[in-house]
Tab-separated table of C-alpha atoms in Angstrom:
chain	number	residue	atom	x	y	z
A	798	MET	CA	79.493	82.854	120.079
A	799	PRO	CA	82.435	79.995	120.873
A	800	GLY	CA	85.291	80.121	118.632
A	801	ASN	CA	88.416	78.807	117.888
A	802	ILE	CA	91.186	78.281	120.715
A	803	LEU	CA	94.745	77.540	120.603
A	804	LEU	CA	95.916	75.639	123.748
A	805	ILE	CA	99.638	75.583	124.397
A	806	ASP	CA	101.056	73.516	127.191
A	807	ASP	CA	103.958	70.947	127.692
A	808	GLU	CA	101.810	68.667	129.835
A	809	GLU	CA	100.134	66.367	127.391
A	810	GLN	CA	97.368	65.005	129.900
A	811	LEU	CA	96.479	68.310	131.244
A	812	ARG	CA	96.645	69.669	127.748
A	813	LYS	CA	94.132	66.743	126.521
A	814	LEU	CA	91.931	67.296	129.760
A	815	LEU	CA	91.576	71.276	129.037
A	816	SER	CA	91.088	70.090	125.571
A	817	ARG	CA	88.316	68.037	125.820
A	818	ILE	CA	86.660	70.426	128.774
A	819	ILE	CA	86.827	73.280	126.457
A	820	SER	CA	85.435	71.192	123.327
A	821	LEU	CA	82.514	70.223	125.216
A	822	GLU	CA	81.600	74.107	125.369
A	823	GLY	CA	81.582	74.383	121.613
A	824	PHE	CA	85.101	75.761	121.206
A	825	THR	CA	87.441	74.362	118.349
A	826	VAL	CA	90.702	73.432	119.851
A	827	GLU	CA	94.119	72.881	118.417
A	828	GLN	CA	96.958	72.045	120.498
A	829	ALA	CA	100.770	72.849	120.650
A	830	GLY	CA	103.366	71.695	123.187
A	831	THR	CA	105.910	73.998	122.603
A	832	LEU	CA	106.121	77.927	121.224
A	833	LYS	CA	107.575	76.748	118.291
A	834	ALA	CA	104.598	74.538	117.450
A	835	ALA	CA	102.358	77.392	118.542
A	836	TRP	CA	103.522	79.798	116.050
A	837	ALA	CA	103.514	77.253	113.204
A	838	SER	CA	99.801	76.787	114.149
A	839	LEU	CA	99.207	80.521	114.410
A	840	ALA	CA	100.765	80.807	110.761
A	841	GLN	CA	98.111	78.115	109.533
A	842	LYS	CA	94.957	79.682	111.279
A	843	GLU	CA	94.601	82.540	113.551
A	844	PRO	CA	92.527	81.571	116.371
A	845	ASP	CA	90.244	83.784	118.525
A	846	ILE	CA	91.687	82.967	122.000
A	847	VAL	CA	95.204	81.461	123.001
A	848	LEU	CA	95.109	79.714	126.217
A	849	CYS	CA	99.178	79.440	127.252
A	850	ASP	CA	101.181	77.853	129.870
A	851	VAL	CA	103.797	80.129	131.514
A	852	LYS	CA	106.695	77.683	131.512
A	853	LEU	CA	107.523	76.088	128.339
A	854	PRO	CA	110.501	74.350	127.051
A	855	ASP	CA	111.376	76.866	124.578
A	856	GLY	CA	110.509	79.949	126.334
A	857	ASP	CA	108.022	81.659	128.785
A	858	GLY	CA	104.460	82.827	128.249
A	859	VAL	CA	104.815	86.302	129.690
A	860	SER	CA	107.186	87.439	126.939
A	861	PHE	CA	105.086	85.446	124.446
A	862	VAL	CA	102.259	87.621	124.942
A	863	LYS	CA	104.015	90.715	124.130
A	864	GLU	CA	105.148	88.960	120.522
A	865	LEU	CA	101.593	87.418	120.201
A	866	LYS	CA	100.079	90.628	120.320
A	867	ALA	CA	102.178	92.392	118.282
A	868	LYS	CA	101.910	89.993	115.458
A	869	TYR	CA	98.020	89.149	116.140
A	870	PRO	CA	96.315	91.811	117.668
A	871	LEU	CA	93.033	90.712	117.509
A	872	VAL	CA	93.998	87.329	119.390
A	873	GLU	CA	92.890	87.393	123.032
A	874	ILE	CA	95.420	85.323	125.283
A	875	ILE	CA	94.860	83.873	128.845
A	876	LEU	CA	97.921	82.727	130.885
A	877	LEU	CA	97.803	79.606	132.703
A	878	THR	CA	100.568	79.074	136.015
A	879	ALA	CA	101.257	76.329	138.250
A	880	PHE	CA	102.037	78.964	140.817
A	881	GLY	CA	100.401	82.274	141.750
A	882	ASN	CA	102.814	84.968	140.829
A	883	ILE	CA	101.964	88.466	141.088
A	884	PRO	CA	104.898	90.261	139.627
A	885	ASP	CA	104.391	87.831	136.313
A	886	GLY	CA	100.461	88.259	136.407
A	887	VAL	CA	101.255	92.097	136.337
A	888	GLN	CA	103.522	92.216	133.453
A	889	ALA	CA	101.315	89.629	131.440
A	890	ILE	CA	98.423	92.106	131.754
A	891	LYS	CA	100.863	94.958	130.792
A	892	ASN	CA	101.686	92.740	127.924
A	893	GLY	CA	98.506	92.694	126.579
A	894	ALA	CA	97.031	89.006	128.430
A	895	PHE	CA	93.349	89.070	128.893
A	896	ASP	CA	93.870	87.400	132.176
A	897	TYR	CA	96.256	85.298	134.253
A	898	ILE	CA	95.018	82.695	136.277
A	899	THR	CA	96.514	79.886	138.403
A	900	LYS	CA	95.883	75.950	137.535
A	901	GLY	CA	93.881	73.857	139.808
A	902	ASN	CA	92.804	77.007	141.991
A	903	ASP	CA	91.129	78.505	139.301
A	904	ASN	CA	89.887	76.102	137.066
A	905	ASP	CA	86.209	76.847	137.678
A	906	ARG	CA	86.981	80.362	136.068
A	907	ILE	CA	88.862	78.721	132.865
A	908	VAL	CA	85.356	78.417	131.009
A	909	PRO	CA	83.842	81.883	131.630
A	910	LEU	CA	86.843	83.305	130.978
A	911	LEU	CA	86.977	81.938	127.747
A	912	TYR	CA	83.152	83.076	126.998
A	913	GLN	CA	84.128	86.626	127.832
A	914	ALA	CA	87.439	86.620	125.695
A	915	ALA	CA	85.447	85.216	122.716
A	916	GLU	CA	83.123	88.001	123.300
A	917	LYS	CA	86.190	90.727	123.499
A	918	ALA	CA	87.578	88.943	119.980
A	919	LEU	CA	84.516	89.218	118.298
A	920	THR	CA	83.539	92.842	119.211
A	921	GLN	CA	87.185	94.030	118.023
A	922	LYS	CA	86.883	92.048	114.883
A	923	LYS	CA	83.434	93.946	114.333
A	924	SER	CA	84.844	97.115	115.213
A	925	ALA	CA	88.025	96.626	113.043
A	926	VAL	CA	85.741	96.372	109.734
A	927	LYS	CA	82.802	98.494	109.466
A	928	ILE	CA	80.757	98.732	106.236
A	929	LYS	CA	77.682	101.316	106.051
A	930	GLU	CA	75.723	101.082	103.122
A	931	LYS	CA	75.278	104.885	102.795
A	932	GLY	CA	76.684	108.022	104.237
A	933	ALA	CA	74.771	108.903	107.643
A	934	TYR	CA	76.695	111.330	109.066
A	935	THR	CA	76.727	115.140	108.906
A	936	PHE	CA	79.304	117.726	110.160
A	937	ASP	CA	76.630	118.959	112.441
A	938	GLU	CA	77.501	115.671	114.594
A	939	ILE	CA	81.098	116.674	115.100
A	940	ILE	CA	80.897	118.633	118.587
A	941	GLY	CA	83.153	121.653	119.379
A	942	GLN	CA	83.239	125.383	118.997
A	943	SER	CA	86.881	125.953	119.715
A	944	PRO	CA	88.900	127.648	116.580
A	945	LEU	CA	90.693	124.374	116.199
A	946	ILE	CA	87.579	122.152	115.750
A	947	LYS	CA	86.054	124.652	113.361
A	948	GLN	CA	89.123	124.825	111.221
A	949	ALA	CA	89.109	121.274	110.638
A	950	VAL	CA	85.488	121.169	109.945
A	951	GLN	CA	86.035	123.910	107.614
A	952	LEU	CA	88.449	122.108	105.538
A	953	ALA	CA	86.881	118.822	105.682
A	954	GLN	CA	83.649	120.483	104.256
A	955	LYS	CA	85.594	122.279	101.611
A	956	ILE	CA	87.158	118.705	100.386
A	957	ALA	CA	84.152	116.760	100.830
A	958	PRO	CA	82.560	117.045	97.386
A	959	ALA	CA	85.813	117.402	95.382
A	960	GLY	CA	86.485	113.506	95.267
A	961	ALA	CA	90.284	113.734	96.278
A	962	ASN	CA	92.011	111.121	98.507
A	963	VAL	CA	92.286	112.644	102.093
A	964	LEU	CA	94.898	111.968	104.800
A	965	LEU	CA	93.452	112.656	108.416
A	966	LEU	CA	96.111	113.137	111.088
A	967	GLY	CA	95.954	113.358	114.972
A	968	GLU	CA	96.583	110.964	117.983
A	969	THR	CA	94.642	107.929	118.555
A	970	GLY	CA	90.995	109.127	119.736
A	971	THR	CA	90.645	112.284	118.293
A	972	GLY	CA	87.756	111.623	116.053
A	973	LYS	CA	89.265	110.500	112.481
A	974	GLU	CA	86.762	108.059	111.942
A	975	VAL	CA	84.068	110.672	112.629
A	976	PHE	CA	85.508	113.082	110.292
A	977	ALA	CA	86.013	110.183	107.700
A	978	ASN	CA	82.008	109.351	107.709
A	979	ALA	CA	81.151	112.987	107.350
A	980	ILE	CA	83.292	113.497	104.405
A	981	HIS	CA	81.655	110.581	102.638
A	982	ALA	CA	78.454	111.573	103.604
A	983	HIS	CA	79.048	114.900	101.932
A	984	SER	CA	80.580	113.812	98.757
A	985	LYS	CA	79.110	112.620	95.345
A	986	ARG	CA	79.498	109.156	96.222
A	987	SER	CA	77.212	109.091	99.385
A	988	ASP	CA	74.627	106.716	97.858
A	989	LYS	CA	77.405	104.243	97.836
A	990	ALA	CA	78.922	102.172	100.955
A	991	ILE	CA	81.913	103.638	103.046
A	992	VAL	CA	84.303	100.775	103.882
A	993	ALA	CA	86.336	101.131	106.848
A	994	ILE	CA	89.058	98.849	108.420
A	995	ASN	CA	92.001	99.308	111.037
A	996	CYS	CA	95.001	98.385	109.433
A	997	SER	CA	96.866	97.956	112.824
A	998	ALA	CA	94.234	94.983	113.737
A	999	PHE	CA	95.423	92.415	111.508
A	1000	ALA	CA	98.196	90.543	110.440
A	1001	ARG	CA	99.881	91.238	107.165
A	1002	ASP	CA	98.436	88.137	105.698
A	1003	LEU	CA	95.017	88.606	106.970
A	1004	LEU	CA	94.994	92.188	106.107
A	1005	GLU	CA	95.850	91.345	102.655
A	1006	GLY	CA	92.881	88.907	102.411
A	1007	GLU	CA	90.655	91.576	103.803
A	1008	LEU	CA	91.709	94.049	101.431
A	1009	PHE	CA	92.112	92.387	98.341
A	1010	GLY	CA	89.692	89.144	98.769
A	1011	HIS	CA	90.560	85.870	97.268
A	1012	LYS	CA	89.443	82.840	94.806
A	1013	ALA	CA	88.287	79.727	95.929
A	1014	GLY	CA	91.224	77.187	96.433
A	1015	ALA	CA	93.541	80.152	97.015
A	1016	PHE	CA	94.765	78.692	100.379
A	1017	THR	CA	93.650	75.622	102.657
A	1018	GLY	CA	90.399	76.201	103.809
A	1019	ALA	CA	89.653	78.771	101.209
A	1020	THR	CA	86.389	77.041	100.027
A	1021	LYS	CA	84.495	79.796	97.948
A	1022	ASP	CA	85.474	83.430	96.240
A	1023	LYS	CA	85.299	86.053	98.811
A	1024	LYS	CA	85.123	89.922	97.781
A	1025	GLY	CA	87.779	92.149	99.397
A	1026	LEU	CA	86.816	95.440	101.235
A	1027	ILE	CA	88.016	97.191	98.303
A	1028	GLU	CA	85.863	95.752	95.851
A	1029	LEU	CA	82.770	96.359	98.517
A	1030	ALA	CA	83.847	100.012	98.534
A	1031	ASP	CA	83.673	100.342	94.472
A	1032	GLY	CA	81.783	103.481	93.706
A	1033	GLY	CA	81.987	104.534	97.473
A	1034	THR	CA	84.775	105.334	99.970
A	1035	LEU	CA	87.365	103.438	101.444
A	1036	PHE	CA	88.700	104.347	105.103
A	1037	LEU	CA	91.979	102.994	105.979
A	1038	ASP	CA	92.689	103.857	109.293
A	1039	GLU	CA	95.903	103.232	111.064
A	1040	ILE	CA	97.677	103.443	107.490
A	1041	GLY	CA	101.181	103.837	109.039
A	1042	GLU	CA	100.823	100.194	110.222
A	1043	MET	CA	100.269	98.843	106.754
A	1044	ASN	CA	103.081	96.126	105.622
A	1045	ILE	CA	105.116	98.016	102.905
A	1046	ASP	CA	104.443	94.938	100.500
A	1047	LEU	CA	100.863	95.577	100.714
A	1048	GLN	CA	101.513	99.382	100.057
A	1049	ALA	CA	102.659	98.860	96.680
A	1050	LYS	CA	99.602	97.017	95.912
A	1051	LEU	CA	97.330	99.798	97.461
A	1052	LEU	CA	99.431	102.353	95.289
A	1053	ARG	CA	98.257	100.263	92.172
A	1054	VAL	CA	94.325	100.603	93.399
A	1055	ILE	CA	95.104	104.542	93.479
A	1056	GLU	CA	96.949	104.854	90.099
A	1057	ASN	CA	95.377	102.038	87.985
A	1058	GLY	CA	92.058	101.541	89.935
A	1059	GLU	CA	92.625	97.662	89.752
A	1060	PHE	CA	94.159	94.843	91.710
A	1061	ILE	CA	94.680	91.139	91.543
A	1062	LYS	CA	92.693	88.901	94.316
A	1063	LEU	CA	94.721	86.473	96.150
A	1064	GLY	CA	94.889	83.200	93.618
A	1065	ASP	CA	93.315	85.051	90.776
A	1066	VAL	CA	95.101	85.584	87.534
A	1067	LYS	CA	92.843	88.761	86.520
A	1068	THR	CA	92.673	92.099	87.531
A	1069	THR	CA	89.587	93.594	89.261
A	1070	LYS	CA	88.585	97.017	88.439
A	1071	VAL	CA	87.159	99.361	90.957
A	1072	ASN	CA	86.497	103.187	91.229
A	1073	VAL	CA	86.852	104.203	95.221
A	1074	ARG	CA	87.760	107.091	97.076
A	1075	ILE	CA	90.275	106.651	99.653
A	1076	ILE	CA	90.633	108.372	103.070
A	1077	ALA	CA	93.631	107.404	105.131
A	1078	ALA	CA	94.058	107.946	108.894
A	1079	THR	CA	97.427	107.773	111.040
A	1080	ASN	CA	98.626	108.870	114.182
A	1081	ARG	CA	102.336	108.550	113.137
A	1082	ASP	CA	104.511	110.537	111.537
A	1083	LEU	CA	104.754	109.353	107.917
A	1084	LEU	CA	107.405	111.313	106.738
A	1085	LYS	CA	109.729	109.788	109.631
A	1086	SER	CA	108.147	106.555	108.495
A	1087	ILE	CA	109.414	107.135	105.000
A	1088	ALA	CA	113.063	107.957	106.098
A	1089	ASP	CA	112.749	105.001	107.972
A	1090	GLY	CA	111.895	102.902	105.190
A	1091	THR	CA	108.666	101.393	106.572
A	1092	PHE	CA	106.208	103.833	104.348
A	1093	ARG	CA	106.319	104.388	100.746
A	1094	GLU	CA	106.966	108.024	99.604
A	1095	ASP	CA	104.957	107.673	96.161
A	1096	LEU	CA	102.071	106.148	98.098
A	1097	TYR	CA	102.341	109.239	100.640
A	1098	TYR	CA	101.946	111.806	97.979
A	1099	ARG	CA	99.111	110.032	96.550
A	1100	LEU	CA	97.187	109.804	99.915
A	1101	ASN	CA	98.049	113.245	101.006
A	1102	VAL	CA	96.498	115.119	98.256
A	1103	PHE	CA	94.679	116.975	101.221
A	1104	SER	CA	95.464	116.695	104.567
A	1105	ILE	CA	93.705	117.784	107.942
A	1106	SER	CA	95.101	117.610	111.359
A	1107	LEU	CA	92.889	117.058	114.212
A	1108	PRO	CA	94.024	118.482	117.588
A	1109	PRO	CA	94.202	116.342	120.526
A	1110	LEU	CA	91.647	117.168	123.416
A	1111	ARG	CA	94.136	119.047	125.274
A	1112	GLU	CA	94.507	121.669	122.801
A	1113	HIS	CA	90.838	122.109	122.739
A	1114	ALA	CA	89.883	121.495	126.208
A	1115	GLU	CA	87.163	124.199	126.231
A	1116	ASP	CA	84.959	121.753	124.286
A	1117	ILE	CA	84.971	119.492	127.013
A	1118	PRO	CA	81.632	120.890	128.561
A	1119	GLU	CA	79.776	120.326	125.445
A	1120	LEU	CA	81.275	116.970	124.810
A	1121	ALA	CA	80.564	115.754	128.255
A	1122	ASN	CA	76.745	116.627	127.807
A	1123	HIS	CA	76.706	115.115	124.485
A	1124	PHE	CA	78.165	111.798	126.455
A	1125	LEU	CA	75.909	112.051	129.082
A	1126	ALA	CA	72.646	112.178	127.037
A	1127	TYR	CA	74.020	109.374	124.769
A	1128	TYR	CA	74.378	107.093	127.600
A	1129	ALA	CA	71.296	108.330	129.282
A	1130	ALA	CA	69.309	107.128	126.072
A	1131	LYS	CA	70.795	104.144	126.049
A	1132	GLU	CA	70.232	103.048	129.115
A	1133	ASN	CA	66.597	104.640	129.317
A	1134	LEU	CA	67.667	107.056	132.252
A	1135	PRO	CA	67.535	110.463	133.127
A	1136	VAL	CA	70.134	112.915	131.760
A	1137	LEU	CA	72.580	113.506	134.497
A	1138	HIS	CA	74.259	116.927	135.126
A	1139	ILE	CA	77.908	117.155	135.581
A	1140	HIS	CA	79.014	119.443	138.710
A	1141	LYS	CA	81.333	122.619	137.878
A	1142	ASP	CA	83.838	121.149	139.605
A	1143	ALA	CA	83.885	117.960	137.919
A	1144	ILE	CA	84.229	119.718	134.830
A	1145	GLN	CA	87.158	121.703	135.890
A	1146	LEU	CA	89.038	118.200	136.693
A	1147	LEU	CA	88.086	116.845	133.475
A	1148	GLN	CA	89.393	120.313	131.726
A	1149	GLN	CA	92.772	119.984	133.562
A	1150	HIS	CA	93.395	116.266	132.762
A	1151	ALA	CA	96.129	115.504	129.956
A	1152	TRP	CA	93.559	112.894	127.871
A	1153	LYS	CA	96.121	110.913	126.243
A	1154	GLY	CA	93.316	108.925	124.916
A	1155	ASN	CA	91.423	111.998	123.685
A	1156	ILE	CA	87.870	112.094	123.078
A	1157	ARG	CA	87.634	108.383	123.106
A	1158	GLU	CA	89.022	108.276	126.809
A	1159	LEU	CA	86.506	111.151	127.706
A	1160	ARG	CA	83.668	108.991	126.528
A	1161	ASN	CA	84.630	106.178	128.503
A	1162	VAL	CA	85.115	108.198	131.544
A	1163	LEU	CA	81.814	109.470	131.309
A	1164	GLU	CA	80.269	106.276	130.929
A	1165	ARG	CA	81.835	104.899	134.128
A	1166	ALA	CA	80.958	108.282	135.982
A	1167	THR	CA	77.420	107.617	134.766
A	1168	ILE	CA	77.547	104.091	136.311
A	1169	MET	CA	79.072	105.268	139.377
A	1170	ALA	CA	76.706	108.489	140.095
A	1171	ASP	CA	74.495	108.087	143.060
A	1172	GLY	CA	72.041	111.076	142.226
A	1173	ASP	CA	71.495	112.984	139.336
A	1174	THR	CA	74.725	114.998	139.144
A	1175	ILE	CA	78.201	113.771	138.551
A	1176	LEU	CA	80.629	114.575	141.110
A	1177	PRO	CA	84.630	114.675	141.513
A	1178	GLU	CA	84.214	111.564	143.211
A	1179	HIS	CA	82.507	109.804	140.579
A	1180	LEU	CA	85.369	110.226	138.260
A	1181	PRO	CA	88.361	108.000	138.047
A	1182	PHE	CA	91.152	108.206	140.686
A	1183	ASP	CA	93.889	109.789	138.529
A	1184	ILE	CA	91.670	112.485	137.574
A	1185	GLN	CA	90.398	113.024	141.053
A	1186	LYS	CA	93.656	113.304	142.150
A	1187	GLN	CA	94.342	116.703	140.308
A	1188	SER	CA	91.628	118.056	142.761
A	1189	THR	CA	93.244	120.789	145.370
A	1190	GLY	CA	90.687	119.598	147.798
A	1191	SER	CA	92.535	116.103	147.936
A	1192	SER	CA	95.537	117.655	148.620
A	1193	SER	CA	95.993	116.690	152.010
A	1194	LEU	CA	95.422	113.224	151.734
A	1195	THR	CA	98.010	110.491	150.726
A	1196	LEU	CA	97.958	108.792	147.156
A	1197	ALA	CA	97.326	105.471	148.553
A	1198	SER	CA	94.509	106.296	150.897
A	1199	VAL	CA	92.467	108.317	147.987
A	1200	GLU	CA	93.155	104.965	145.707
A	1201	LYS	CA	92.095	102.649	148.338
A	1202	ASP	CA	88.800	104.660	148.848
A	1203	HIS	CA	87.920	104.531	145.298
A	1204	ILE	CA	88.764	100.975	145.164
A	1205	GLN	CA	86.395	100.451	148.170
A	1206	LYS	CA	83.757	102.421	146.297
A	1207	VAL	CA	83.506	100.780	143.393
A	1208	LEU	CA	83.561	97.009	144.814
A	1209	ARG	CA	80.543	98.508	146.966
A	1210	HIS	CA	79.034	99.436	143.735
A	1211	THR	CA	79.567	96.043	141.833
A	1212	GLY	CA	78.358	94.034	144.779
A	1213	GLY	CA	82.096	92.912	145.294
A	1214	ASN	CA	82.118	91.505	141.733
A	1215	LYS	CA	85.828	91.845	140.941
A	1216	THR	CA	85.984	91.487	137.353
A	1217	LYS	CA	83.305	94.181	137.096
A	1218	THR	CA	85.231	96.320	139.357
A	1219	ALA	CA	88.781	95.934	137.246
A	1220	VAL	CA	86.661	97.145	134.215
A	1221	LEU	CA	85.176	100.139	135.982
A	1222	LEU	CA	88.554	100.966	137.159
A	1223	GLY	CA	90.143	100.561	133.897
A	1224	ILE	CA	92.890	98.118	135.358
A	1225	GLY	CA	93.629	94.529	134.732
A	1226	LEU	CA	92.117	91.978	137.226
A	1227	THR	CA	95.473	90.854	138.722
A	1228	THR	CA	96.426	94.692	139.309
A	1229	LEU	CA	93.214	94.763	141.443
A	1230	TYR	CA	93.971	91.877	143.287
A	1231	ARG	CA	97.527	93.257	143.804
A	1232	LYS	CA	96.069	96.613	145.116
A	1233	MET	CA	93.468	95.009	147.164
A	1234	GLU	CA	96.386	92.820	148.931
A	1235	GLU	CA	98.464	95.740	149.332
A	1236	TYR	CA	95.732	97.965	150.924
A	1237	LYS	CA	94.472	95.091	152.910
A	1238	ILE	CA	90.951	95.277	151.275
A	1239	VAL	CA	88.835	92.418	152.071
């Protein structure tokens, strides 16, 4: 699993020492002494992980995290600091850092952290591009009996065999990919592949290469021809998730594919012909993006032949019991355990929650609850703290005391493993340490 690492530190001796240690683990290491040199290296080759000092001659690592994640969202970054600084650590995690560690004190944590970060980077890259050879999904797998869900399913069933391009609208986590797979499975293209890519997961140049492919010699390191995802989807369906994040130059190339069924690979001089159906999805207001000049109006109308709006979970909370039972059955099968029941009070709390992450957030909450449950029933105390605090039964408790009790319970469950505890709580490791210090949890 070892991957590529960019190490940024202005202390040359430390940089060389860390580079040697990391290289012995099988990682490929590039080095930079400044942020300017780091950006130049990133432009040449996107690493899997960046290991960066907080204090650099031309900037600070905490701010760099935010800039890096905006441009290279799939890259994981770990910050190194000579002095433990909790506010900096908290801000770094908020900006998207994988972790924040102190030089010297945490040296034994660097290599294990790199493996964890590499695993996460690999998982994210795999999930950003998916190729399913045949449509194996049905509309029966879309769970919910609410009028809003039924209406969306009926529209999707009607358009599926027609072959027109489809635009799926809705917040993150509302099930757009599930709908795209079902539409493809019920289309006349179902015997061919559906190829999915998350446009927000790649920097502009990388996204172009992923979509259109390249010829050998197109750029440094391109030793052989590579088919792009559009070509791999020939005869089938191309699902472009988060289409609103696509660079406007690439939008013009995509428009050519829709209008003429052709494109030119990077480094090629001749066109490649394709026949693909496009299903696009976005959580953005594309009409606003058009007004802002960040999305092409002509592309919008070519994609929006038929649009389906998927409701946020808070607008069809009556479907939560059915969704909850579905996820509990899934996780029981995955772990080879009996299916857990869920108490009516826990269901009530789930239905009161705002669900900013929608169905995806509900799935994650129930996975954690499955781990937390001591018996055969998920109770309110097995739910995350921010959902528990909605309970009228806890109104006599202070916010801090409930949070402290919950952290202690999770720590006991993990046997004191703070990394696992932070994951189950859904917070960064630095945040966990800060809260343990605040509540004097030993």
